[in-house]
Amino acid sequence: MCLLYLYLQSRTPVTYDPNPVTLPPGYLWVDFQCKGDGYYAVANECDTFIDCNHDKAYKYLCPDGLHFNPAAKRYEYPCAYPSEVKCVAGAVEQIPKATDQCPNQYGYYAIENGDCSKYIMCQEGAATVMECPMGLVFNSEISICDWPSNVPQCSPSVFKDFVCPDPPKDNDGLVSDIIYKYRFGNQCKQYIACQLGHPRLLSCDGGLAFDEASQSCIDEDYVRCAAPNTQE
């Protein structure tokens, strides 16, 4: 039997620290000239890379849904989510290994016809419903929880029936971008900041509370609040 075949079969999965997933075994890449130890991209491929170790080159495939991160340093995990590493237009990706709720084995995805303040996290093809921090919604274009103003098709239910007043206009008839702030329900620390008609839920730091008169966070001892630790 070919000695090269036996050698490759003996290769164990490569792991890194931190290690969210385990990479599959690599194989000897005989057509690549290493220029020192480290990771190298493969031309026109998004999710494969070459690991050069002591002048020997091994080609690896990132888990389904992840891309090779060319910025990864030696012994760092070399694969990242597409929101962190964009794929070059026209580059090849592996065939997705989809499950019932996950388009890929790994990734973050919007819930179809669901609450925008939630999203699906996929790991090894298993889906888990996650919630964005209060006041944020899931932005499927960049796969993160974002301000509602950046996701106009969605509005978090946390604002309930609150609508930002129409922003005033200046002497030239232009819409003012001044930020106006309003207390969030009965909350002392949380408030809604409106800019150009878009709401953002914000919170004062520890020891401070929102004062509507000054439109700022001040010492909580000087703020009268009916229910400081409850929401409407």
Tab-separated table of N, CA and C in Angstrom, residues 92-154:
chain	number	residue	atom	x	y	z
A	92	VAL	N	-15.584	29.907	-4.953
A	92	VAL	CA	-16.327	28.662	-4.750
A	92	VAL	C	-16.495	28.384	-3.259
A	93	GLU	N	-17.676	27.886	-2.877
A	93	GLU	CA	-17.934	27.433	-1.520
A	93	GLU	C	-18.396	25.982	-1.564
A	94	GLN	N	-18.206	25.275	-0.460
A	94	GLN	CA	-18.632	23.887	-0.395
A	94	GLN	C	-20.152	23.785	-0.455
A	95	ILE	N	-20.653	22.636	-0.842
A	95	ILE	CA	-22.095	22.418	-0.911
A	95	ILE	C	-22.670	22.428	0.505
A	96	PRO	N	-23.692	23.264	0.774
A	96	PRO	CA	-24.253	23.348	2.131
A	96	PRO	C	-24.806	22.012	2.615
A	97	LYS	N	-24.622	21.766	3.896
A	97	LYS	CA	-25.174	20.572	4.543
A	97	LYS	C	-26.357	21.025	5.401
A	98	ALA	N	-27.445	21.372	4.733
A	98	ALA	CA	-28.602	21.967	5.394
A	98	ALA	C	-29.372	20.950	6.234
A	99	THR	N	-30.023	21.471	7.281
A	99	THR	CA	-30.953	20.683	8.089
A	99	THR	C	-32.316	21.366	8.017
A	100	ASP	N	-33.271	20.910	8.808
A	100	ASP	CA	-34.628	21.452	8.731
A	100	ASP	C	-34.674	22.960	8.941
A	101	GLN	N	-33.923	23.474	9.918
A	101	GLN	CA	-33.969	24.898	10.240
A	101	GLN	C	-32.673	25.631	9.932
A	102	CYS	N	-31.648	24.912	9.541
A	102	CYS	CA	-30.343	25.529	9.318
A	102	CYS	C	-29.915	25.400	7.856
A	103	PRO	N	-29.736	26.518	7.154
A	103	PRO	CA	-29.242	26.467	5.773
A	103	PRO	C	-27.826	25.912	5.683
A	104	ASN	N	-27.038	26.129	6.749
A	104	ASN	CA	-25.678	25.596	6.851
A	104	ASN	C	-25.499	25.004	8.243
A	105	GLN	N	-24.426	24.268	8.423
A	105	GLN	CA	-24.156	23.679	9.733
A	105	GLN	C	-23.885	24.747	10.788
A	106	TYR	N	-23.271	25.861	10.364
A	106	TYR	CA	-22.956	26.951	11.289
A	106	TYR	C	-23.443	28.269	10.702
A	107	GLY	N	-23.944	29.153	11.566
A	107	GLY	CA	-24.369	30.464	11.097
A	107	GLY	C	-25.483	31.047	11.944
A	108	TYR	N	-25.812	32.308	11.655
A	108	TYR	CA	-26.901	33.022	12.313
A	108	TYR	C	-27.914	33.413	11.244
A	109	TYR	N	-29.189	33.138	11.506
A	109	TYR	CA	-30.205	33.330	10.479
A	109	TYR	C	-31.477	33.937	11.069
A	110	ALA	N	-32.168	34.718	10.233
A	110	ALA	CA	-33.434	35.319	10.645
A	110	ALA	C	-34.506	34.243	10.738
A	111	ILE	N	-35.487	34.489	11.598
A	111	ILE	CA	-36.627	33.589	11.722
A	111	ILE	C	-37.669	34.006	10.696
A	112	GLU	N	-37.989	33.130	9.781
A	112	GLU	CA	-38.946	33.466	8.732
A	112	GLU	C	-40.325	33.722	9.336
A	113	ASN	N	-40.898	34.863	8.955
A	113	ASN	CA	-42.230	35.256	9.423
A	113	ASN	C	-42.320	35.244	10.951
A	114	GLY	N	-41.198	35.574	11.591
A	114	GLY	CA	-41.174	35.540	13.050
A	114	GLY	C	-40.837	36.883	13.658
A	115	ASP	N	-40.561	36.876	14.942
A	115	ASP	CA	-40.224	38.077	15.691
A	115	ASP	C	-38.816	38.523	15.308
A	116	CYS	N	-38.686	39.765	14.852
A	116	CYS	CA	-37.383	40.276	14.418
A	116	CYS	C	-36.391	40.419	15.566
A	117	SER	N	-36.885	40.433	16.791
A	117	SER	CA	-35.978	40.565	17.924
A	117	SER	C	-35.327	39.230	18.281
A	118	LYS	N	-35.657	38.173	17.524
A	118	LYS	CA	-35.066	36.857	17.744
A	118	LYS	C	-34.396	36.373	16.458
A	119	TYR	N	-33.508	35.402	16.598
A	119	TYR	CA	-32.831	34.827	15.439
A	119	TYR	C	-32.450	33.386	15.751
A	120	ILE	N	-32.006	32.666	14.735
A	120	ILE	CA	-31.614	31.268	14.901
A	120	ILE	C	-30.097	31.154	14.844
A	121	MET	N	-29.518	30.510	15.838
A	121	MET	CA	-28.092	30.203	15.847
A	121	MET	C	-27.930	28.720	15.520
A	122	CYS	N	-27.155	28.423	14.490
A	122	CYS	CA	-26.940	27.041	14.067
A	122	CYS	C	-25.527	26.596	14.417
A	123	GLN	N	-25.424	25.475	15.096
A	123	GLN	CA	-24.141	24.867	15.423
A	123	GLN	C	-24.254	23.370	15.187
A	124	GLU	N	-23.399	22.871	14.303
A	124	GLU	CA	-23.432	21.466	13.905
A	124	GLU	C	-24.816	21.072	13.395
A	125	GLY	N	-25.486	22.017	12.736
A	125	GLY	CA	-26.784	21.744	12.143
A	125	GLY	C	-27.952	21.813	13.100
A	126	ALA	N	-27.690	22.050	14.387
A	126	ALA	CA	-28.758	22.152	15.382
A	126	ALA	C	-29.127	23.617	15.580
A	127	ALA	N	-30.422	23.909	15.551
A	127	ALA	CA	-30.901	25.287	15.640
A	127	ALA	C	-31.312	25.642	17.063
A	128	THR	N	-30.884	26.833	17.504
A	128	THR	CA	-31.278	27.366	18.806
A	128	THR	C	-31.805	28.775	18.603
A	129	VAL	N	-32.988	29.060	19.132
A	129	VAL	CA	-33.566	30.399	19.010
A	129	VAL	C	-32.935	31.308	20.062
A	130	MET	N	-32.388	32.432	19.605
A	130	MET	CA	-31.728	33.391	20.482
A	130	MET	C	-32.483	34.718	20.455
A	131	GLU	N	-32.311	35.520	21.496
A	131	GLU	CA	-32.961	36.826	21.571
A	131	GLU	C	-31.920	37.937	21.533
A	132	CYS	N	-32.216	38.981	20.770
A	132	CYS	CA	-31.352	40.157	20.756
A	132	CYS	C	-31.541	40.935	22.058
A	133	PRO	N	-30.548	41.723	22.462
A	133	PRO	CA	-30.741	42.599	23.623
A	133	PRO	C	-31.943	43.513	23.404
A	134	MET	N	-32.575	43.902	24.484
A	134	MET	CA	-33.780	44.718	24.398
A	134	MET	C	-33.550	45.976	23.562
A	135	GLY	N	-34.444	46.216	22.618
A	135	GLY	CA	-34.361	47.409	21.783
A	135	GLY	C	-33.651	47.191	20.466
A	136	LEU	N	-33.060	45.996	20.262
A	136	LEU	CA	-32.359	45.693	19.019
A	136	LEU	C	-33.118	44.633	18.227
A	137	VAL	N	-32.828	44.549	16.935
A	137	VAL	CA	-33.436	43.542	16.067
A	137	VAL	C	-32.335	42.862	15.263
A	138	PHE	N	-32.652	41.692	14.733
A	138	PHE	CA	-31.649	40.936	13.983
A	138	PHE	C	-31.528	41.481	12.566
A	139	ASN	N	-30.297	41.797	12.182
A	139	ASN	CA	-29.998	42.280	10.835
A	139	ASN	C	-29.399	41.120	10.050
A	140	SER	N	-30.175	40.534	9.149
A	140	SER	CA	-29.733	39.340	8.425
A	140	SER	C	-28.616	39.637	7.428
A	141	GLU	N	-28.443	40.904	7.038
A	141	GLU	CA	-27.399	41.239	6.072
A	141	GLU	C	-26.008	41.145	6.681
A	142	ILE	N	-25.905	41.439	7.978
A	142	ILE	CA	-24.601	41.376	8.636
A	142	ILE	C	-24.596	40.381	9.795
A	143	SER	N	-25.716	39.679	9.974
A	143	SER	CA	-25.832	38.587	10.958
A	143	SER	C	-25.523	39.017	12.387
A	144	ILE	N	-26.003	40.198	12.766
A	144	ILE	CA	-25.844	40.654	14.145
A	144	ILE	C	-27.123	41.363	14.585
A	145	CYS	N	-27.255	41.578	15.895
A	145	CYS	CA	-28.353	42.383	16.418
A	145	CYS	C	-27.989	43.851	16.229
A	146	ASP	N	-28.920	44.611	15.677
A	146	ASP	CA	-28.605	45.961	15.216
A	146	ASP	C	-29.698	46.931	15.657
A	147	TRP	N	-29.420	48.228	15.480
A	147	TRP	CA	-30.427	49.242	15.770
A	147	TRP	C	-31.591	49.104	14.782
A	148	PRO	N	-32.819	49.287	15.242
A	148	PRO	CA	-33.978	49.177	14.349
A	148	PRO	C	-33.899	50.109	13.142
A	149	SER	N	-33.245	51.261	13.292
A	149	SER	CA	-33.139	52.196	12.173
A	149	SER	C	-32.339	51.610	11.013
A	150	ASN	N	-31.504	50.608	11.302
A	150	ASN	CA	-30.719	49.957	10.249
A	150	ASN	C	-31.445	48.768	9.638
A	151	VAL	N	-32.603	48.428	10.213
A	151	VAL	CA	-33.426	47.327	9.691
A	151	VAL	C	-34.848	47.862	9.567
A	152	PRO	N	-35.108	48.715	8.581
A	152	PRO	CA	-36.392	49.424	8.501
A	152	PRO	C	-37.608	48.520	8.364
A	153	GLN	N	-37.420	47.303	7.858
A	153	GLN	CA	-38.566	46.416	7.676
A	153	GLN	C	-39.006	45.755	8.977
A	154	CYS	N	-38.302	46.062	10.060
A	154	CYS	CA	-38.607	45.396	11.321
A	154	CYS	C	-38.569	46.396	12.471
